[in-house]
Short mmCIF file of C-alpha atoms and ligand atoms in Angstrom, two decimals:
data_model
loop_
_atom_site.label_atom_id
_atom_site.label_comp_id
_atom_site.label_asym_id
_atom_site.label_seq_id
_atom_site.Cartn_x
_atom_site.Cartn_y
_atom_site.Cartn_z
CA MET A 1 -29.11 -52.25 -18.81
CA ALA A 2 -31.53 -54.93 -19.91
CA LEU A 3 -31.94 -55.88 -16.29
CA ARG A 4 -32.65 -52.33 -15.26
CA ASN A 5 -35.23 -51.82 -18.02
CA ARG A 6 -37.00 -54.97 -16.99
CA ARG A 7 -37.15 -53.60 -13.46
CA LEU A 8 -38.60 -50.32 -14.64
CA ARG A 9 -41.25 -51.94 -16.82
CA SER A 10 -42.56 -54.25 -14.19
CA SER A 11 -42.22 -51.91 -11.28
CA ALA A 12 -45.50 -50.06 -11.82
CA LEU A 13 -47.34 -53.28 -11.15
CA LEU A 14 -45.61 -53.76 -7.88
CA PHE A 15 -46.61 -50.58 -6.20
CA ALA A 16 -49.85 -51.93 -4.80
CA ALA A 17 -48.30 -55.18 -3.58
CA ALA A 18 -45.31 -53.63 -1.93
CA GLY A 19 -47.07 -50.64 -0.46
CA ALA A 20 -43.93 -48.72 -1.22
CA LEU A 21 -43.30 -45.05 -1.71
CA VAL A 22 -43.84 -43.56 -5.13
CA ALA A 23 -41.17 -40.91 -5.43
CA GLY A 24 -41.78 -39.82 -8.96
CA VAL A 25 -41.21 -40.67 -12.55
CA LEU A 26 -38.23 -42.50 -13.94
CA THR A 27 -37.11 -41.18 -17.27
CA GLY A 28 -33.82 -43.00 -17.77
CA SER A 29 -34.86 -44.96 -20.87
CA GLY A 30 -36.54 -42.03 -22.59
CA THR A 31 -40.08 -43.06 -21.74
CA SER A 32 -41.78 -41.71 -18.67
CA GLN A 33 -43.63 -44.09 -16.45
CA ALA A 34 -44.82 -44.11 -12.88
CA ALA A 35 -42.80 -46.60 -10.88
CA THR A 36 -42.25 -47.96 -7.43
CA SER A 37 -39.18 -46.31 -6.06
CA GLN A 38 -37.20 -48.33 -3.63
CA PRO A 39 -33.68 -47.07 -2.76
CA CYS A 40 -31.91 -48.49 -5.82
CA ASP A 41 -34.61 -47.17 -8.17
CA ILE A 42 -34.05 -43.74 -6.63
CA TYR A 43 -30.26 -43.97 -7.05
CA ALA A 44 -30.74 -45.09 -10.68
CA SER A 45 -33.02 -42.20 -11.46
CA GLY A 46 -30.39 -39.88 -10.00
CA GLY A 47 -27.80 -41.28 -12.43
CA THR A 48 -25.84 -43.13 -9.72
CA PRO A 49 -27.10 -46.72 -9.90
CA CYS A 50 -26.55 -49.32 -7.21
CA VAL A 51 -23.75 -51.75 -7.99
CA ALA A 52 -24.35 -53.68 -4.77
CA ALA A 53 -27.54 -53.88 -2.71
CA HIS A 54 -27.70 -55.95 0.46
CA SER A 55 -30.58 -56.45 2.86
CA THR A 56 -32.04 -59.24 4.95
CA THR A 57 -35.14 -57.14 5.60
CA ARG A 58 -36.50 -56.08 2.20
CA ALA A 59 -36.11 -55.70 -1.53
CA LEU A 60 -34.17 -52.57 -2.45
CA TYR A 61 -35.60 -52.39 -6.00
CA GLY A 62 -39.33 -52.13 -6.63
CA SER A 63 -39.15 -55.10 -8.98
CA TYR A 64 -36.75 -57.33 -7.04
CA SER A 65 -38.18 -60.75 -6.26
CA GLY A 66 -34.99 -62.82 -6.03
CA SER A 67 -33.36 -64.14 -2.88
CA LEU A 68 -32.42 -61.67 -0.16
CA TYR A 69 -30.30 -64.01 1.97
CA GLN A 70 -29.58 -67.62 2.77
CA VAL A 71 -29.78 -69.32 6.16
CA ARG A 72 -28.22 -72.59 7.27
CA ARG A 73 -29.62 -74.62 10.14
CA SER A 74 -27.44 -76.52 12.56
CA SER A 75 -29.59 -79.67 12.82
CA ASP A 76 -28.68 -80.97 9.34
CA ASN A 77 -26.68 -78.15 7.68
CA ALA A 78 -29.48 -77.66 5.14
CA THR A 79 -29.78 -74.18 3.62
CA LEU A 80 -32.75 -72.11 2.54
CA ASN A 81 -32.93 -68.94 0.48
CA ILE A 82 -35.24 -66.27 1.87
CA GLY A 83 -36.86 -63.86 -0.58
CA PRO A 84 -39.35 -61.04 -0.28
CA VAL A 85 -43.01 -61.99 0.17
CA ALA A 86 -43.68 -60.20 -3.13
CA ALA A 87 -41.50 -58.30 -5.59
CA GLY A 88 -40.24 -55.12 -3.99
CA SER A 89 -41.48 -56.11 -0.55
CA TYR A 90 -40.30 -57.23 2.89
CA ALA A 91 -38.50 -60.50 3.69
CA ASN A 92 -40.42 -63.70 4.20
CA SER A 93 -39.32 -64.24 7.80
CA ALA A 94 -42.08 -66.81 8.31
CA ALA A 95 -40.22 -69.13 5.91
CA GLN A 96 -37.08 -68.72 8.02
CA ASP A 97 -38.96 -69.27 11.28
CA SER A 98 -40.45 -72.53 10.07
CA PHE A 99 -37.15 -73.78 8.57
CA CYS A 100 -35.21 -72.93 11.75
CA SER A 101 -37.85 -74.15 14.17
CA GLY A 102 -36.39 -76.49 16.79
CA THR A 103 -32.79 -75.77 15.79
CA SER A 104 -30.58 -72.71 15.22
CA CYS A 105 -29.76 -70.87 12.00
CA VAL A 106 -26.96 -68.64 10.81
CA ILE A 107 -26.91 -66.28 7.81
CA THR A 108 -24.61 -67.80 5.18
CA ILE A 109 -25.15 -65.45 2.19
CA ILE A 110 -26.46 -61.91 1.86
CA TYR A 111 -27.34 -61.71 -1.82
CA ASP A 112 -26.59 -58.74 -4.02
CA GLN A 113 -29.85 -57.49 -5.49
CA SER A 114 -28.15 -55.34 -8.17
CA GLY A 115 -27.74 -58.22 -10.58
CA ARG A 116 -23.93 -57.99 -10.38
CA GLY A 117 -23.43 -60.99 -8.16
CA ASN A 118 -21.72 -59.03 -5.39
CA ASN A 119 -22.94 -61.37 -2.66
CA LEU A 120 -21.53 -61.25 0.85
CA THR A 121 -20.37 -64.51 2.41
CA GLN A 122 -18.26 -65.62 5.37
CA ALA A 123 -15.13 -63.45 5.44
CA PRO A 124 -11.79 -65.23 5.03
CA ALA A 125 -8.70 -64.69 7.17
CA GLY A 126 -6.88 -61.39 6.70
CA GLY A 127 -3.71 -59.64 7.77
CA ALA A 128 -5.07 -58.69 11.19
CA ALA A 129 -7.01 -61.81 12.14
CA GLY A 130 -7.48 -65.41 11.17
CA GLY A 131 -10.61 -66.77 9.66
CA PRO A 132 -12.98 -67.69 8.37
CA ASP A 133 -14.96 -65.26 10.50
CA ASN A 134 -18.11 -66.29 12.32
CA LEU A 135 -21.51 -66.15 10.66
CA ALA A 136 -24.30 -64.13 12.26
CA SER A 137 -27.25 -65.70 14.01
CA ALA A 138 -30.30 -65.48 11.77
CA THR A 139 -32.56 -64.60 14.69
CA ALA A 140 -30.56 -62.25 16.94
CA ALA A 141 -31.69 -58.99 15.33
CA PRO A 142 -35.47 -59.13 15.00
CA THR A 143 -37.09 -55.93 13.83
CA SER A 144 -40.20 -54.88 12.00
CA ILE A 145 -40.74 -52.89 8.83
CA ASN A 146 -44.19 -51.52 8.11
CA GLY A 147 -45.39 -53.78 10.93
CA HIS A 148 -43.95 -57.00 9.50
CA LYS A 149 -41.37 -58.95 11.48
CA VAL A 150 -38.04 -59.41 9.70
CA TYR A 151 -34.45 -60.03 10.79
CA GLY A 152 -31.30 -57.95 10.53
CA VAL A 153 -27.68 -59.11 10.73
CA PHE A 154 -26.40 -59.11 14.33
CA VAL A 155 -22.61 -58.82 14.21
CA ALA A 156 -20.96 -59.99 17.43
CA PRO A 157 -17.17 -59.56 17.64
CA GLY A 158 -15.62 -62.24 15.43
CA THR A 159 -18.41 -62.08 12.85
CA GLY A 160 -17.68 -60.86 9.32
CA TYR A 161 -18.83 -61.00 5.70
CA ARG A 162 -16.86 -60.12 2.60
CA ASN A 163 -16.58 -60.32 -1.19
CA ASN A 164 -13.09 -59.96 -2.65
CA HIS A 165 -14.16 -60.67 -6.25
CA THR A 166 -16.72 -58.02 -7.09
CA SER A 167 -18.07 -56.48 -10.27
CA GLY A 168 -18.76 -52.79 -10.86
CA ILE A 169 -17.56 -51.49 -7.46
CA ALA A 170 -15.43 -48.31 -7.62
CA THR A 171 -11.67 -48.71 -7.86
CA GLY A 172 -8.84 -46.17 -7.75
CA ASP A 173 -10.19 -42.64 -7.37
CA ALA A 174 -13.53 -43.45 -9.02
CA ALA A 175 -16.72 -42.02 -7.53
CA GLU A 176 -19.09 -44.00 -5.35
CA GLY A 177 -21.72 -43.56 -2.67
CA MET A 178 -23.14 -45.84 -0.02
CA TYR A 179 -25.65 -45.92 2.78
CA ALA A 180 -26.46 -48.43 5.47
CA ILE A 181 -29.04 -48.75 8.22
CA PHE A 182 -27.59 -49.82 11.55
CA ASP A 183 -28.81 -50.25 15.11
CA GLY A 184 -27.37 -47.05 16.58
CA THR A 185 -27.42 -48.56 20.07
CA HIS A 186 -25.26 -51.58 19.17
CA TYR A 187 -21.59 -50.70 18.70
CA ASN A 188 -18.28 -50.85 20.53
CA GLY A 189 -14.76 -49.52 20.52
CA GLY A 190 -13.27 -52.40 18.57
CA CYS A 191 -11.98 -52.22 15.02
CA CYS A 192 -14.02 -51.95 12.84
CA PHE A 193 -17.74 -52.29 12.20
CA ASP A 194 -17.69 -51.28 8.52
CA TYR A 195 -19.83 -51.60 5.41
CA GLY A 196 -18.31 -50.66 2.09
CA ASN A 197 -15.25 -50.71 -0.13
CA ALA A 198 -12.06 -52.48 1.02
CA GLU A 199 -8.98 -54.37 -0.10
CA THR A 200 -9.38 -57.41 -2.35
CA SER A 201 -6.53 -59.17 -0.46
CA SER A 202 -7.99 -58.86 3.07
CA ASN A 203 -4.74 -57.09 3.96
CA ASP A 204 -3.94 -53.50 4.88
CA THR A 205 -2.35 -52.31 1.63
CA GLY A 206 -2.04 -48.68 2.64
CA ASN A 207 -3.76 -45.35 3.11
CA GLY A 208 -6.63 -44.72 0.74
CA HIS A 209 -7.20 -48.38 -0.13
CA MET A 210 -10.61 -48.42 1.54
CA GLU A 211 -13.73 -46.29 1.53
CA ALA A 212 -16.33 -47.73 3.87
CA ILE A 213 -18.92 -46.52 6.35
CA TYR A 214 -17.73 -47.06 9.93
CA PHE A 215 -19.98 -46.93 13.00
CA GLY A 216 -18.82 -47.14 16.61
CA ASN A 217 -16.84 -45.30 19.27
CA ILE A 218 -13.22 -46.30 18.77
CA LYS A 219 -10.99 -43.23 19.23
CA VAL A 220 -7.70 -44.66 18.00
CA TRP A 221 -7.97 -42.69 14.75
CA GLY A 222 -10.62 -40.02 14.21
CA TYR A 223 -13.63 -39.06 16.31
CA GLY A 224 -16.29 -36.40 16.49
CA SER A 225 -17.99 -34.41 19.23
CA GLY A 226 -19.25 -36.02 22.42
CA ASN A 227 -18.43 -39.54 23.53
CA GLY A 228 -19.61 -41.36 20.42
CA PRO A 229 -20.65 -43.46 18.66
CA TRP A 230 -19.90 -41.68 15.40
CA ILE A 231 -20.41 -42.34 11.72
CA MET A 232 -16.99 -42.10 10.11
CA ALA A 233 -15.30 -43.13 6.87
CA ASP A 234 -12.81 -45.99 7.07
CA LEU A 235 -10.22 -44.94 4.48
CA GLU A 236 -7.60 -47.45 5.74
CA ASN A 237 -5.19 -46.74 8.56
CA GLY A 238 -7.68 -44.17 9.63
CA LEU A 239 -11.31 -43.64 10.50
CA PHE A 240 -12.06 -40.10 9.39
CA SER A 241 -14.73 -37.82 10.84
CA GLY A 242 -13.80 -34.91 8.54
CA VAL A 243 -10.74 -33.27 7.02
CA ASN A 244 -8.58 -33.62 10.16
CA GLN A 245 -6.90 -36.80 11.30
CA HIS A 246 -8.40 -36.80 14.80
CA LEU A 247 -11.19 -34.48 16.00
CA ASN A 248 -13.75 -32.96 13.68
CA SER A 249 -16.43 -31.52 15.91
CA GLY A 250 -18.94 -31.33 13.06
CA ASP A 251 -19.37 -35.09 13.30
CA PRO A 252 -21.85 -35.60 16.14
CA THR A 253 -22.41 -38.45 18.54
CA ILE A 254 -25.36 -40.25 16.96
CA ASN A 255 -27.18 -43.24 18.36
CA TYR A 256 -30.69 -43.48 16.99
CA ARG A 257 -32.10 -46.98 17.43
CA TYR A 258 -32.40 -47.08 13.66
CA LEU A 259 -29.61 -45.07 12.12
CA THR A 260 -29.09 -44.03 8.50
CA ALA A 261 -25.36 -43.66 7.74
CA MET A 262 -23.99 -42.38 4.44
CA VAL A 263 -20.49 -41.96 3.02
CA LYS A 264 -19.60 -40.93 -0.53
CA GLY A 265 -16.36 -40.08 -2.28
CA THR A 266 -15.06 -38.79 -5.59
CA ALA A 267 -11.91 -36.98 -6.77
CA ASN A 268 -10.72 -34.88 -3.82
CA GLN A 269 -14.23 -34.68 -2.43
CA TRP A 270 -16.11 -36.80 0.09
CA ALA A 271 -18.93 -36.54 2.59
CA ILE A 272 -20.43 -38.08 5.71
CA ARG A 273 -24.20 -37.81 6.22
CA GLY A 274 -26.56 -39.38 8.72
CA GLY A 275 -29.87 -39.26 10.50
CA ASN A 276 -32.69 -41.12 12.15
CA ALA A 277 -33.84 -43.95 9.89
CA ALA A 278 -37.26 -43.83 11.53
CA SER A 279 -38.02 -40.13 11.06
CA GLY A 280 -36.89 -36.90 9.45
CA GLY A 281 -34.08 -36.25 7.03
CA VAL A 282 -30.35 -36.76 6.87
CA SER A 283 -27.84 -34.06 7.78
CA THR A 284 -24.39 -33.46 6.36
CA PHE A 285 -21.66 -33.90 8.97
CA TYR A 286 -18.77 -33.31 6.56
CA SER A 287 -18.52 -32.44 2.90
CA GLY A 288 -15.25 -31.26 1.42
CA VAL A 289 -11.79 -32.18 0.32
CA ARG A 290 -9.92 -35.36 1.20
CA PRO A 291 -8.21 -35.52 4.63
CA ASN A 292 -5.14 -33.36 5.24
CA VAL A 293 -3.06 -36.50 5.80
CA SER A 294 -0.92 -37.94 3.05
CA GLY A 295 -2.04 -40.98 1.14
CA TYR A 296 -5.74 -40.23 0.71
CA ASN A 297 -5.69 -38.07 -2.42
CA PRO A 298 -6.00 -39.59 -4.90
CA MET A 299 -7.65 -42.66 -3.44
CA HIS A 300 -6.62 -46.23 -4.28
CA LYS A 301 -9.90 -48.04 -3.77
CA GLU A 302 -9.74 -51.74 -4.53
CA GLY A 303 -13.43 -52.62 -4.79
CA ALA A 304 -13.92 -55.50 -2.35
CA ILE A 305 -16.96 -55.28 -0.06
CA ILE A 306 -16.88 -55.84 3.71
CA LEU A 307 -19.53 -56.03 6.40
CA GLY A 308 -18.75 -56.02 10.12
CA ILE A 309 -14.94 -56.02 9.86
CA GLY A 310 -12.00 -53.80 8.91
CA GLY A 311 -10.11 -53.92 5.63
CA ASP A 312 -7.50 -56.29 7.05
CA ASN A 313 -10.20 -58.45 8.67
CA SER A 314 -9.85 -56.78 12.07
CA LYS A 315 -12.88 -58.31 13.74
CA GLY A 316 -13.19 -56.92 17.24
CA ALA A 317 -16.20 -54.74 16.48
CA GLN A 318 -19.91 -55.28 16.85
CA GLY A 319 -23.01 -53.79 15.34
CA THR A 320 -26.26 -54.59 13.57
CA PHE A 321 -26.89 -54.17 9.84
CA TYR A 322 -30.33 -54.07 8.24
CA GLU A 323 -29.70 -52.88 4.69
CA GLY A 324 -27.11 -51.05 2.61
CA VAL A 325 -26.07 -50.28 -0.93
CA MET A 326 -23.06 -49.09 -2.88
CA THR A 327 -23.43 -46.97 -6.01
CA SER A 328 -21.46 -46.14 -9.10
CA GLY A 329 -21.02 -42.36 -9.21
CA TYR A 330 -21.26 -39.71 -6.50
CA PRO A 331 -24.92 -39.46 -5.50
CA SER A 332 -26.39 -35.99 -5.14
CA ASP A 333 -27.64 -34.88 -1.75
CA ALA A 334 -31.11 -34.70 -3.30
CA THR A 335 -30.94 -38.34 -4.36
CA GLU A 336 -29.81 -39.35 -0.87
CA ASN A 337 -32.60 -37.26 0.67
CA SER A 338 -35.12 -39.22 -1.43
CA VAL A 339 -33.55 -42.48 -0.29
CA GLN A 340 -33.91 -41.35 3.32
CA ALA A 341 -37.59 -40.54 2.67
CA ASN A 342 -38.05 -44.07 1.35
CA ILE A 343 -36.33 -45.52 4.43
CA VAL A 344 -38.51 -43.50 6.80
CA ALA A 345 -41.67 -44.52 4.89
CA ASN A 346 -40.59 -48.11 5.37
CA LYS A 347 -41.09 -47.68 9.16
CA TYR A 348 -38.37 -49.60 10.91
CA ALA A 349 -39.52 -50.37 14.47
CA ASN A 350 -38.72 -52.79 17.26
CA ALA A 351 -40.20 -56.26 17.03
CA THR A 352 -41.53 -57.77 20.19
CA GLY A 353 -39.77 -60.83 21.54
CA GLY A 354 -36.52 -62.51 20.52
CA GLY A 355 -36.56 -65.83 18.68
CA THR A 356 -39.82 -67.56 18.02
CA GLY A 357 -41.92 -69.94 20.04
CA GLY A 358 -41.66 -71.19 23.58
CA THR A 359 -42.90 -69.38 26.65
CA THR A 360 -42.72 -65.59 26.43
CA LEU A 361 -40.37 -64.11 29.01
CA THR A 362 -40.93 -60.69 30.51
CA PRO A 363 -38.06 -58.71 32.01
CA GLY A 364 -38.54 -58.38 35.76
CA GLN A 365 -40.29 -61.72 36.08
CA SER A 366 -38.80 -64.45 38.31
CA ILE A 367 -38.65 -67.97 36.87
CA SER A 368 -37.18 -71.38 37.49
CA LEU A 369 -35.96 -73.48 34.57
CA ARG A 370 -36.78 -77.19 34.78
CA ALA A 371 -34.80 -79.77 32.84
CA THR A 372 -36.79 -81.97 30.45
CA THR A 373 -34.43 -84.93 29.93
CA ALA A 374 -36.04 -88.13 31.31
CA CYS A 375 -33.29 -88.51 33.95
CA CYS A 376 -33.82 -85.11 35.32
CA THR A 377 -37.35 -83.73 35.22
CA THR A 378 -37.22 -82.74 38.89
CA ARG A 379 -33.97 -80.83 38.42
CA TYR A 380 -33.70 -77.06 37.92
CA LEU A 381 -30.93 -74.82 36.63
CA ASP A 382 -29.20 -73.45 39.72
CA HIS A 383 -26.02 -71.92 41.00
CA SER A 384 -24.04 -72.50 44.15
CA GLY A 385 -21.65 -69.63 44.51
CA THR A 386 -20.39 -69.14 40.98
CA SER A 387 -20.88 -72.80 39.93
CA VAL A 388 -23.87 -73.53 37.72
CA GLY A 389 -25.61 -76.87 37.30
CA THR A 390 -28.92 -78.51 38.04
CA ILE A 391 -30.31 -79.68 41.38
CA VAL A 392 -33.48 -81.41 42.48
CA VAL A 393 -35.80 -78.86 44.01
CA SER A 394 -39.17 -79.51 45.67
CA SER A 395 -41.46 -77.64 48.02
CA SER A 396 -39.51 -79.06 50.95
CA SER A 397 -36.13 -77.85 49.66
CA SER A 398 -34.18 -75.32 51.69
CA SER A 399 -34.75 -71.66 51.01
CA THR A 400 -31.14 -71.48 49.80
CA ASP A 401 -31.73 -74.14 47.16
CA LYS A 402 -34.98 -72.47 46.15
CA GLY A 403 -33.26 -69.12 45.78
CA ASN A 404 -30.32 -70.68 43.97
CA SER A 405 -32.69 -72.14 41.39
CA THR A 406 -34.64 -68.93 40.78
CA TRP A 407 -33.61 -66.38 38.15
CA ILE A 408 -34.86 -62.90 37.44
CA VAL A 409 -35.39 -62.33 33.72
CA ARG A 410 -33.63 -59.19 32.52
CA ALA A 411 -33.48 -57.55 29.11
CA GLY A 412 -30.38 -59.01 27.47
CA LEU A 413 -27.29 -57.08 28.60
CA ALA A 414 -25.90 -57.20 25.04
CA ASN A 415 -29.14 -57.34 23.05
CA SER A 416 -32.49 -56.20 24.38
CA SER A 417 -34.30 -58.59 22.02
CA CYS A 418 -32.81 -61.39 24.09
CA TYR A 419 -32.45 -62.05 27.83
CA SER A 420 -30.06 -62.16 30.75
CA PHE A 421 -30.73 -64.12 33.94
CA GLU A 422 -29.86 -62.55 37.27
CA SER A 423 -29.56 -64.70 40.37
CA LYS A 424 -32.52 -64.26 42.69
CA ASN A 425 -30.43 -64.45 45.83
CA THR A 426 -27.20 -62.81 44.64
CA ALA A 427 -28.18 -59.44 43.21
CA GLY A 428 -25.99 -58.32 40.33
CA SER A 429 -24.82 -61.85 39.58
CA TYR A 430 -25.70 -63.12 36.11
CA LEU A 431 -25.65 -66.43 34.31
CA ARG A 432 -22.75 -66.22 31.86
CA HIS A 433 -20.55 -68.61 29.92
CA GLN A 434 -16.78 -68.68 30.02
CA ASN A 435 -14.81 -71.26 28.09
CA PHE A 436 -18.26 -72.62 27.28
CA GLN A 437 -19.11 -73.47 30.88
CA LEU A 438 -21.84 -71.59 32.73
CA TYR A 439 -21.17 -69.54 35.85
CA ALA A 440 -23.06 -67.06 37.99
CA GLN A 441 -20.83 -64.01 38.18
CA ALA A 442 -21.12 -60.33 39.02
CA GLY A 443 -21.45 -58.20 35.92
CA ASP A 444 -18.43 -56.02 35.15
CA GLY A 445 -20.04 -53.92 32.42
CA SER A 446 -17.61 -55.17 29.80
CA SER A 447 -18.76 -55.96 26.33
CA LEU A 448 -17.49 -59.54 26.72
CA PHE A 449 -19.36 -60.12 29.96
CA ASN A 450 -22.56 -58.63 28.59
CA GLN A 451 -22.40 -60.90 25.56
CA ASP A 452 -21.47 -63.97 27.58
CA ALA A 453 -24.53 -63.24 29.74
CA THR A 454 -27.06 -62.76 26.92
CA PHE A 455 -29.21 -65.58 25.57
CA CYS A 456 -31.90 -65.55 22.89
CA SER A 457 -35.00 -67.61 23.53
CA GLN A 458 -36.79 -69.91 21.11
CA ALA A 459 -39.10 -72.91 21.30
CA GLY A 460 -37.54 -75.87 23.10
CA GLN A 461 -35.73 -78.16 20.68
CA ASN A 462 -37.55 -81.26 21.96
CA GLY A 463 -40.91 -79.54 21.72
CA GLN A 464 -41.04 -78.67 25.45
CA GLY A 465 -40.43 -75.25 26.91
CA ASN A 466 -37.64 -73.03 25.62
CA SER A 467 -34.09 -73.30 24.35
CA PHE A 468 -31.62 -70.46 24.87
CA SER A 469 -28.83 -69.68 22.41
CA SER A 470 -25.76 -67.65 23.32
CA VAL A 471 -25.80 -64.25 21.63
CA ASN A 472 -22.08 -64.37 20.82
CA TYR A 473 -22.01 -68.07 19.94
CA PRO A 474 -25.44 -68.50 18.36
CA ASP A 475 -25.04 -72.22 17.71
CA HIS A 476 -24.34 -72.77 21.43
CA PHE A 477 -27.30 -73.43 23.76
CA ILE A 478 -27.72 -73.56 27.52
CA ARG A 479 -27.35 -77.25 28.34
CA HIS A 480 -27.01 -79.52 31.34
CA TYR A 481 -24.51 -82.33 31.02
CA ALA A 482 -23.71 -84.58 33.99
CA ASP A 483 -25.70 -82.04 36.04
CA VAL A 484 -23.31 -79.20 35.17
CA GLY A 485 -24.31 -76.13 33.12
CA TYR A 486 -22.67 -75.33 29.77
CA VAL A 487 -23.26 -73.61 26.49
CA ALA A 488 -23.00 -76.47 24.04
CA SER A 489 -23.06 -77.01 20.28
CA ASN A 490 -24.70 -80.14 18.96
CA GLY A 491 -21.92 -82.64 18.17
CA GLY A 492 -19.17 -80.08 18.87
CA PRO A 493 -15.66 -80.74 20.19
CA ASN A 494 -16.23 -80.80 23.96
CA THR A 495 -17.62 -83.74 25.93
CA TRP A 496 -20.66 -81.67 26.84
CA ASP A 497 -21.37 -81.10 23.12
CA SER A 498 -22.42 -84.76 22.81
CA ALA A 499 -25.24 -85.33 20.31
CA THR A 500 -26.76 -87.89 22.70
CA SER A 501 -29.82 -86.40 24.45
CA TRP A 502 -29.07 -83.11 22.73
CA ALA A 503 -32.61 -81.86 22.15
CA ASP A 504 -33.72 -82.84 25.67
CA ASP A 505 -30.68 -81.38 27.42
CA VAL A 506 -31.16 -77.97 25.78
CA SER A 507 -34.92 -77.75 26.41
CA TRP A 508 -36.11 -76.12 29.63
CA VAL A 509 -39.62 -75.65 30.93
CA VAL A 510 -40.13 -72.10 32.20
CA SER A 511 -41.68 -72.74 35.61
CA SER A 512 -43.07 -70.77 38.52
CA PRO A 513 -40.17 -69.43 40.58
CA TRP A 514 -39.17 -71.51 43.61
CA THR A 515 -38.56 -68.21 45.37
CA PRO A 516 -41.32 -65.84 44.24
O1 LIG B 1 -8.60 -47.84 9.00
C1 LIG B 1 -8.91 -48.54 10.18
C2 LIG B 1 -8.49 -49.98 10.08
O2 LIG B 1 -7.09 -50.07 10.07
C3 LIG B 1 -8.87 -50.74 8.87
O3 LIG B 1 -10.23 -51.16 8.83
C4 LIG B 1 -7.98 -51.93 8.97
O4 LIG B 1 -7.72 -52.51 7.72
C5 LIG B 1 -6.71 -51.37 9.61
O5 LIG B 1 -6.36 -52.14 10.71
O1 LIG B 2 -17.48 -69.34 26.68
C1 LIG B 2 -16.79 -68.99 25.50
C2 LIG B 2 -15.84 -67.84 25.69
O2 LIG B 2 -14.84 -68.22 26.62
C3 LIG B 2 -16.44 -66.61 26.29
O3 LIG B 2 -17.01 -65.77 25.31
C4 LIG B 2 -15.25 -65.94 26.93
O4 LIG B 2 -15.60 -65.29 28.12
C5 LIG B 2 -14.29 -67.08 27.23
O5 LIG B 2 -13.06 -66.82 26.65
#
């Protein structure tokens, strides 16, 4: 309570700095005062305060000036906390960019802004999958809010965050609400890209032991109209789109680039709501009694928090998370509508470019990539059939060698903020890694191929050109080693992960294409 009052008192000051939406007057402590209303201020004024508030993009209280998240860089394992640029404002991504410059960073902690310490960290092993899960790249989900570049949490399959020791999160049949903002174009049919309430043991302990927002197009349990993706509720041993176990046609396919997803539940009552996080309101896709399947009424919520995984640590799903909260109490539709207005006013929009620094790549452009290690400055990344390595290329080289060392830049097959590289002379064949070696192979449209063929660009680690990190293994970079192409991690377990010549071997000068 003391914490909340402090927030209310100072929040009026913050309005100008944060440029945030004023939604009204907070009267919770008996005195009326104008205040900045960020989502958790709005939930508090509705009588359903946040008990967890997570975002790598912005403060979710008008007065919050603490850390939003922590990044760890691979060069020396140092960590840095990233906060908002001012209380109540957007994340200081410039601090991250400078700290991670010349190396790669992962997100180690997503702090709880509610004051309850419900931080999200690397998920441990669970009943369905070993662990610890992977950490997300800190740079794979660039976005902007109100015109400022910030980063979301890009969850590739295998990535997951969790807190099994929470405070204040609903248990049993107690009431709660939650919302999250996702990238509605990044999902899959794996289990289960969730944010919300789950088991404290990381095991499936039975129906009704979870209550989390799910987003994706798996049809093993429930589904809605169209082909998906859908917002559903993960209630354990079932993703529910409404009262029925399988189809509830009121739950629409929804894939806005920025998607607001809401789930709330109380005694024999729950709801799914959603909409476009960049415009308009939220609609109700289900509101009514608990599912007509045994085990979900009453609920047996346990109060852990998950992000990117299922209750039992199933980790085959993918998605992108920008912000989300969990409340105590069942929020009114009116409160949620005000939260949606705040989200829309915050103006989520695409950020240009992927990582930072280096030569800007433009999809459609043809390039050649020249090695920068002293041995090899006349060598270019090439393929011969499906084999990938480097070869010496000059103006007198054969047209085959020139074509083999020319790549067409494409928007990343798995992440349009990043890039894929299509062979100039073998249309449809992309640079991809497999068992950490690079190949040029025909795309098969699978999620695995698309991820293996997507690389995020940043400034070259030796100060020349660009370095390219794998979207599904963000600490792995395109490297030449003994003239063969790999994705390598600095000092990792394979011979090609050698720390010797690391920065040079992963730095490539983006050059004019040998075959224009
Ligand atoms: O309810 C769907 C999934 O089933 C849960 O996330 C997981 O715990 C179980 O495998
Ligand atoms: O290259 C690493 C992994 O190896 C790829 O993601 C997968 O295709 C293969 O199993």
